[in-house]
Short mmCIF file of C-alpha atoms in Angstrom, two decimals:
data_model
loop_
_atom_site.label_atom_id
_atom_site.label_comp_id
_atom_site.label_asym_id
_atom_site.label_seq_id
_atom_site.Cartn_x
_atom_site.Cartn_y
_atom_site.Cartn_z
CA MET A 1 67.77 111.24 216.91
CA ALA A 2 69.81 114.39 216.26
CA SER A 3 70.39 114.92 219.96
CA VAL A 4 71.62 111.35 220.30
CA ALA A 5 73.99 111.80 217.35
CA VAL A 6 75.39 114.96 218.93
CA GLU A 7 75.71 113.55 222.43
CA ARG A 8 77.76 110.50 221.48
CA PRO A 9 80.75 112.43 220.03
CA LEU A 10 80.64 114.72 223.04
CA ASP A 11 80.65 111.74 225.38
CA ARG A 12 83.59 110.20 223.55
CA ALA A 13 85.50 113.49 223.62
CA ALA A 14 84.83 113.78 227.35
CA GLU A 15 86.07 110.22 227.89
CA VAL A 16 89.25 110.94 225.91
CA THR A 17 89.87 114.10 227.92
CA TRP A 18 89.26 112.26 231.18
CA ALA A 19 91.63 109.46 230.09
CA LYS A 20 94.35 112.00 229.30
CA ARG A 21 93.91 113.63 232.69
CA ARG A 22 94.11 110.28 234.44
CA GLY A 23 97.26 109.44 232.49
CA VAL A 24 98.90 112.71 233.48
CA LEU A 25 97.83 112.18 237.09
CA LEU A 26 99.22 108.64 237.06
CA VAL A 27 102.59 109.79 235.73
CA GLY A 28 102.64 112.67 238.21
CA VAL A 29 101.95 110.43 241.20
CA PHE A 30 104.60 107.96 240.03
CA ALA A 31 107.15 110.76 239.73
CA LEU A 32 106.17 112.03 243.18
CA LEU A 33 106.58 108.58 244.75
CA TRP A 34 109.90 108.09 242.94
CA GLY A 35 111.17 111.42 244.25
CA LEU A 36 109.91 110.66 247.77
CA TRP A 37 111.67 107.27 247.77
CA GLU A 38 114.97 108.80 246.61
CA ALA A 39 114.69 111.67 249.09
CA ILE A 40 114.08 109.35 252.05
CA ARG A 41 116.92 107.12 250.86
CA ALA A 42 119.37 110.00 250.55
CA LEU A 43 118.45 111.56 253.89
CA GLY A 44 118.45 108.18 255.66
CA ILE A 45 121.91 107.29 254.42
CA HIS A 46 123.28 110.77 255.13
CA PHE A 47 121.96 110.97 258.71
CA GLY A 48 122.22 107.23 259.46
CA TRP A 49 118.54 106.64 260.18
CA GLN A 50 117.88 103.37 262.03
CA HIS A 51 114.09 103.62 262.46
CA PRO A 52 111.73 102.11 261.48
CA PHE A 53 114.53 100.15 259.79
CA THR A 54 118.13 100.75 258.81
CA ILE A 55 118.16 102.82 255.64
CA ASP A 56 121.06 102.02 253.36
CA ALA A 57 121.76 100.99 249.77
CA THR A 58 120.65 97.41 250.54
CA SER A 59 117.31 98.12 252.21
CA MET A 60 116.43 100.93 249.76
CA PRO A 61 118.18 100.57 246.40
CA HIS A 62 117.71 103.20 243.71
CA ILE A 63 114.48 102.75 241.73
CA HIS A 64 116.38 103.16 238.48
CA ASP A 65 118.63 100.27 239.61
CA MET A 66 115.52 98.09 240.07
CA ILE A 67 114.31 98.94 236.57
CA HIS A 68 117.78 98.50 235.10
CA ALA A 69 118.05 95.05 236.73
CA LEU A 70 115.14 93.86 234.58
CA PHE A 71 117.30 94.26 231.47
CA VAL A 72 120.44 92.62 232.84
CA ARG A 73 121.34 88.92 232.93
CA PRO A 74 121.49 87.60 236.53
CA ASN A 75 124.35 85.38 235.38
CA PRO A 76 126.10 84.93 232.03
CA GLN A 77 124.14 81.77 231.17
CA ALA A 78 120.70 83.19 232.02
CA PRO A 79 118.44 85.27 229.77
CA LEU A 80 117.52 88.83 230.65
CA LEU A 81 115.84 89.03 234.03
CA VAL A 82 112.67 90.52 232.53
CA VAL A 83 112.32 87.48 230.23
CA THR A 84 112.64 85.09 233.16
CA LEU A 85 110.20 87.08 235.29
CA LEU A 86 107.63 87.42 232.52
CA LYS A 87 107.65 83.64 232.07
CA ALA A 88 107.26 83.24 235.82
CA ALA A 89 104.44 85.81 235.82
CA ALA A 90 102.64 83.90 233.06
CA PHE A 91 102.90 80.69 235.12
CA THR A 92 101.67 82.38 238.30
CA GLY A 93 98.99 84.20 236.32
CA ARG A 94 97.57 80.87 235.12
CA GLU A 95 97.34 79.62 238.70
CA ALA A 96 95.83 82.88 239.91
CA ALA A 97 93.30 83.03 237.05
CA LEU A 98 91.98 79.55 237.87
CA GLY A 99 91.92 80.38 241.57
CA PHE A 100 90.14 83.66 240.90
CA ALA A 101 87.52 81.89 238.78
CA MET A 102 86.95 79.19 241.41
CA GLY A 103 86.80 81.75 244.21
CA ALA A 104 84.41 84.01 242.31
CA VAL A 105 82.02 81.23 241.29
CA GLY A 106 82.19 79.52 244.69
CA GLY A 107 81.82 82.79 246.56
CA PHE A 108 78.80 83.82 244.51
CA GLY A 109 77.21 80.41 245.02
CA ILE A 110 77.71 80.52 248.79
CA GLY A 111 76.49 84.11 248.97
CA ALA A 112 73.38 83.32 246.91
CA VAL A 113 72.50 80.37 249.13
CA LEU A 114 72.99 82.40 252.30
CA ALA A 115 70.95 85.28 250.88
CA HIS A 116 67.95 82.99 250.41
CA SER A 117 68.10 81.29 253.80
CA ARG A 118 68.19 83.25 257.03
CA MET A 119 68.86 80.06 259.00
CA LEU A 120 71.88 79.09 256.88
CA GLN A 121 73.15 82.66 256.99
CA ARG A 122 73.12 82.71 260.78
CA GLY A 123 74.61 79.24 261.01
CA LEU A 124 77.32 79.34 258.32
CA LEU A 125 78.35 82.99 257.96
CA PRO A 126 80.36 83.01 261.22
CA TYR A 127 82.41 80.08 259.90
CA VAL A 128 82.95 81.83 256.58
CA VAL A 129 84.29 84.84 258.48
CA ALA A 130 86.39 82.64 260.76
CA SER A 131 88.01 80.97 257.76
CA GLN A 132 89.70 84.25 256.90
CA THR A 133 91.30 84.57 260.33
CA ILE A 134 93.50 81.50 259.74
CA PRO A 135 96.88 82.53 258.27
CA ILE A 136 97.25 81.45 254.66
CA LEU A 137 100.79 80.24 255.44
CA ALA A 138 99.28 77.68 257.81
CA ILE A 139 96.63 76.56 255.33
CA ALA A 140 98.79 76.32 252.21
CA PRO A 141 100.94 73.28 253.20
CA MET A 142 97.85 71.38 254.33
CA VAL A 143 96.04 72.02 251.05
CA VAL A 144 99.08 70.90 249.05
CA ILE A 145 99.41 67.67 251.06
CA TRP A 146 95.70 66.88 250.98
CA LEU A 147 95.34 67.42 247.24
CA ALA A 148 98.60 65.62 246.45
CA SER A 149 97.17 62.54 248.17
CA VAL A 150 94.39 62.44 245.56
CA HIS A 151 96.84 63.05 242.70
CA VAL A 152 95.97 66.69 242.05
CA THR A 153 98.80 68.48 240.26
CA ALA A 154 100.78 71.04 242.23
CA TRP A 155 99.73 74.08 240.21
CA VAL A 156 96.04 73.22 240.68
CA SER A 157 96.69 73.02 244.43
CA VAL A 158 98.11 76.53 244.22
CA SER A 159 94.94 77.65 242.44
CA VAL A 160 92.87 76.25 245.30
CA ILE A 161 94.95 78.28 247.75
CA ALA A 162 94.38 81.38 245.62
CA ALA A 163 90.64 80.63 245.59
CA TYR A 164 90.71 80.48 249.39
CA LEU A 165 91.82 84.12 249.48
CA THR A 166 89.39 85.30 246.81
CA PHE A 167 86.06 83.78 247.78
CA PHE A 168 85.39 85.72 250.99
CA PRO A 169 84.97 89.24 249.51
CA VAL A 170 82.68 87.77 246.84
CA VAL A 171 80.52 86.03 249.46
CA ILE A 172 80.02 89.23 251.46
CA ALA A 173 79.41 91.36 248.36
CA THR A 174 76.92 88.84 246.95
CA LEU A 175 75.06 88.70 250.23
CA ARG A 176 74.88 92.49 250.40
CA GLY A 177 74.12 92.98 246.72
CA LEU A 178 71.31 90.45 246.45
CA HIS A 179 69.55 92.16 249.36
CA ALA A 180 69.99 95.57 247.68
CA ALA A 181 67.24 94.95 245.11
CA ASP A 182 64.20 97.21 245.35
CA HIS A 183 61.72 95.50 247.68
CA SER A 184 58.74 96.83 245.76
CA ALA A 185 60.16 95.34 242.55
CA VAL A 186 60.66 92.01 244.32
CA GLU A 187 57.07 92.04 245.54
CA LEU A 188 55.84 92.95 242.05
CA MET A 189 57.65 89.98 240.50
CA ARG A 190 56.29 87.67 243.17
CA SER A 191 52.78 88.97 242.50
CA TYR A 192 53.27 87.74 238.92
CA ALA A 193 54.17 84.29 240.31
CA ALA A 194 57.88 84.60 239.53
CA ASN A 195 59.88 81.89 241.27
CA ARG A 196 63.07 82.48 243.26
CA TRP A 197 65.29 81.57 240.31
CA THR A 198 63.61 84.15 238.08
CA VAL A 199 63.76 86.84 240.77
CA LEU A 200 67.43 86.04 241.33
CA TRP A 201 68.57 86.35 237.72
CA LYS A 202 66.14 88.98 236.48
CA LEU A 203 66.20 91.35 239.45
CA ARG A 204 68.57 90.55 242.31
CA PHE A 205 71.63 89.67 240.21
CA PRO A 206 71.60 92.90 238.11
CA ALA A 207 71.15 94.92 241.31
CA ALA A 208 74.12 93.12 242.87
CA LEU A 209 76.53 93.75 239.98
CA PRO A 210 78.13 96.95 241.39
CA TYR A 211 78.75 95.17 244.70
CA LEU A 212 80.10 92.08 242.95
CA PHE A 213 82.57 93.98 240.82
CA SER A 214 83.84 95.90 243.85
CA ALA A 215 84.59 92.55 245.48
CA LEU A 216 86.08 91.09 242.30
CA LYS A 217 88.57 93.96 242.12
CA VAL A 218 89.79 93.07 245.59
CA SER A 219 89.78 89.35 244.81
CA ALA A 220 91.71 89.82 241.57
CA THR A 221 94.77 91.17 243.38
CA ALA A 222 94.32 88.73 246.28
CA SER A 223 94.47 85.81 243.85
CA ILE A 224 98.00 86.86 242.85
CA VAL A 225 99.07 86.95 246.50
CA GLY A 226 97.48 83.56 247.13
CA ALA A 227 99.21 82.02 244.11
CA ILE A 228 102.63 83.38 245.07
CA ILE A 229 102.25 82.16 248.66
CA GLY A 230 100.93 78.78 247.52
CA GLU A 231 103.90 78.17 245.23
CA GLN A 232 106.31 78.03 248.16
CA PRO A 233 105.01 74.92 250.01
CA SER A 234 104.26 73.34 246.62
CA SER A 235 107.97 73.56 245.69
CA ILE A 236 107.06 75.18 242.37
CA ALA A 237 110.12 76.96 241.02
CA GLY A 238 108.65 78.21 237.76
CA GLY A 239 106.47 80.96 239.19
CA LEU A 240 107.00 84.28 240.91
CA GLY A 241 107.00 82.59 244.31
CA GLY A 242 110.07 80.57 243.33
CA ALA A 243 111.74 83.68 241.90
CA ILE A 244 111.13 85.59 245.14
CA LEU A 245 112.64 82.78 247.22
CA ASN A 246 115.62 82.56 244.88
CA PHE A 247 116.45 86.26 244.83
CA ALA A 248 115.80 86.60 248.57
CA GLN A 249 118.82 84.36 249.16
CA TYR A 250 121.06 86.87 247.37
CA TYR A 251 119.39 90.01 248.68
CA SER A 252 122.41 91.19 250.66
CA PHE A 253 124.48 91.84 247.51
CA GLN A 254 121.81 91.95 244.75
CA PRO A 255 118.76 93.61 246.34
CA GLN A 256 117.64 95.14 243.04
CA ASN A 257 116.75 91.69 241.64
CA LEU A 258 114.23 91.01 244.39
CA TRP A 259 112.75 94.48 244.02
CA ALA A 260 112.51 93.93 240.25
CA THR A 261 110.58 90.73 240.95
CA ASN A 262 108.23 92.70 243.17
CA ILE A 263 107.67 95.16 240.32
CA ILE A 264 106.62 92.35 237.97
CA ALA A 265 104.36 90.84 240.64
CA ALA A 266 102.72 94.23 241.19
CA ALA A 267 102.29 94.67 237.43
CA LEU A 268 100.58 91.27 237.25
CA GLY A 269 98.18 92.27 240.02
CA ILE A 270 97.43 95.56 238.25
CA ALA A 271 96.75 93.66 235.02
CA PHE A 272 94.24 91.41 236.78
CA PHE A 273 92.61 94.47 238.34
CA LEU A 274 92.31 96.22 234.97
CA VAL A 275 90.73 93.15 233.40
CA VAL A 276 88.01 93.25 236.05
CA VAL A 277 87.57 97.01 235.52
CA GLY A 278 87.16 96.45 231.79
CA ALA A 279 84.63 93.68 232.37
CA GLU A 280 82.73 95.94 234.77
CA LYS A 281 82.42 98.69 232.17
CA LEU A 282 81.04 96.21 229.64
CA VAL A 283 78.69 94.30 231.94
CA VAL A 284 77.34 97.00 234.23
CA ARG A 285 76.54 99.34 231.33
CA ARG A 286 74.55 96.57 229.71
CA ALA A 287 72.61 95.76 232.85
CA PRO A 288 68.85 96.27 232.45
CA GLU A 289 68.72 99.41 234.58
CA HIS A 290 71.35 101.10 232.36
CA VAL A 291 70.01 99.93 229.02
CA ALA A 292 66.73 101.67 229.60
#
């Protein structure tokens, strides 16, 4: 008991130290990237670089101008840009969250079915892979039209498009993770007459958790991309997709506004990623193999 009491404060101190180091590293990398951007911009403008693209104040505005644009009104009647973009991010985040949930649940279901049937795996997996070779820009208008014909609201259609981008990594990770369970443990459970459902939830699912969360991290950011792309054919102006289209029209004389929108979109994707990371720390640590 004494050793446990001593180890816990040490573990917490180590975690705090590691968090501080990661924070310093994060700030250092950000400063390095900022300096690299400004250096390339200055050299490109000075020497007139034309490759791989023309480097000037329009194609590469100052990073501090992008940040400053967030706290400026795009026009006298509008609120601060950051207020508008945060509202748009909340709207897009709702679409992406629903799409992420549908893609995760659907992907796990498909992966679980394929993992238990070699025939279905050989027959359906090639089509699952082929579905990801179709450009999302070609699929998005079709999904919007199809779902609109059955009176599905536009933002739900966008969520379906986001789910289309998120389900594939989950399918592959589920398929790989469910087969990663110890074969001797599987045989032991079967010797005790455990059915497939029991083996799945008591053994295969806990073993698949690391694989699943790796896929969910990828899917979390992909759901944001899917939602932003899906907003454009849906004619939704309240999300980040509408903001990107709007500011792209004025890019030639206000490029910092579009870059500021990209910053908010990236921040939303990072937030989704961190939510999955937090869930992973809670769930994986409580998995049976870690509790023991």
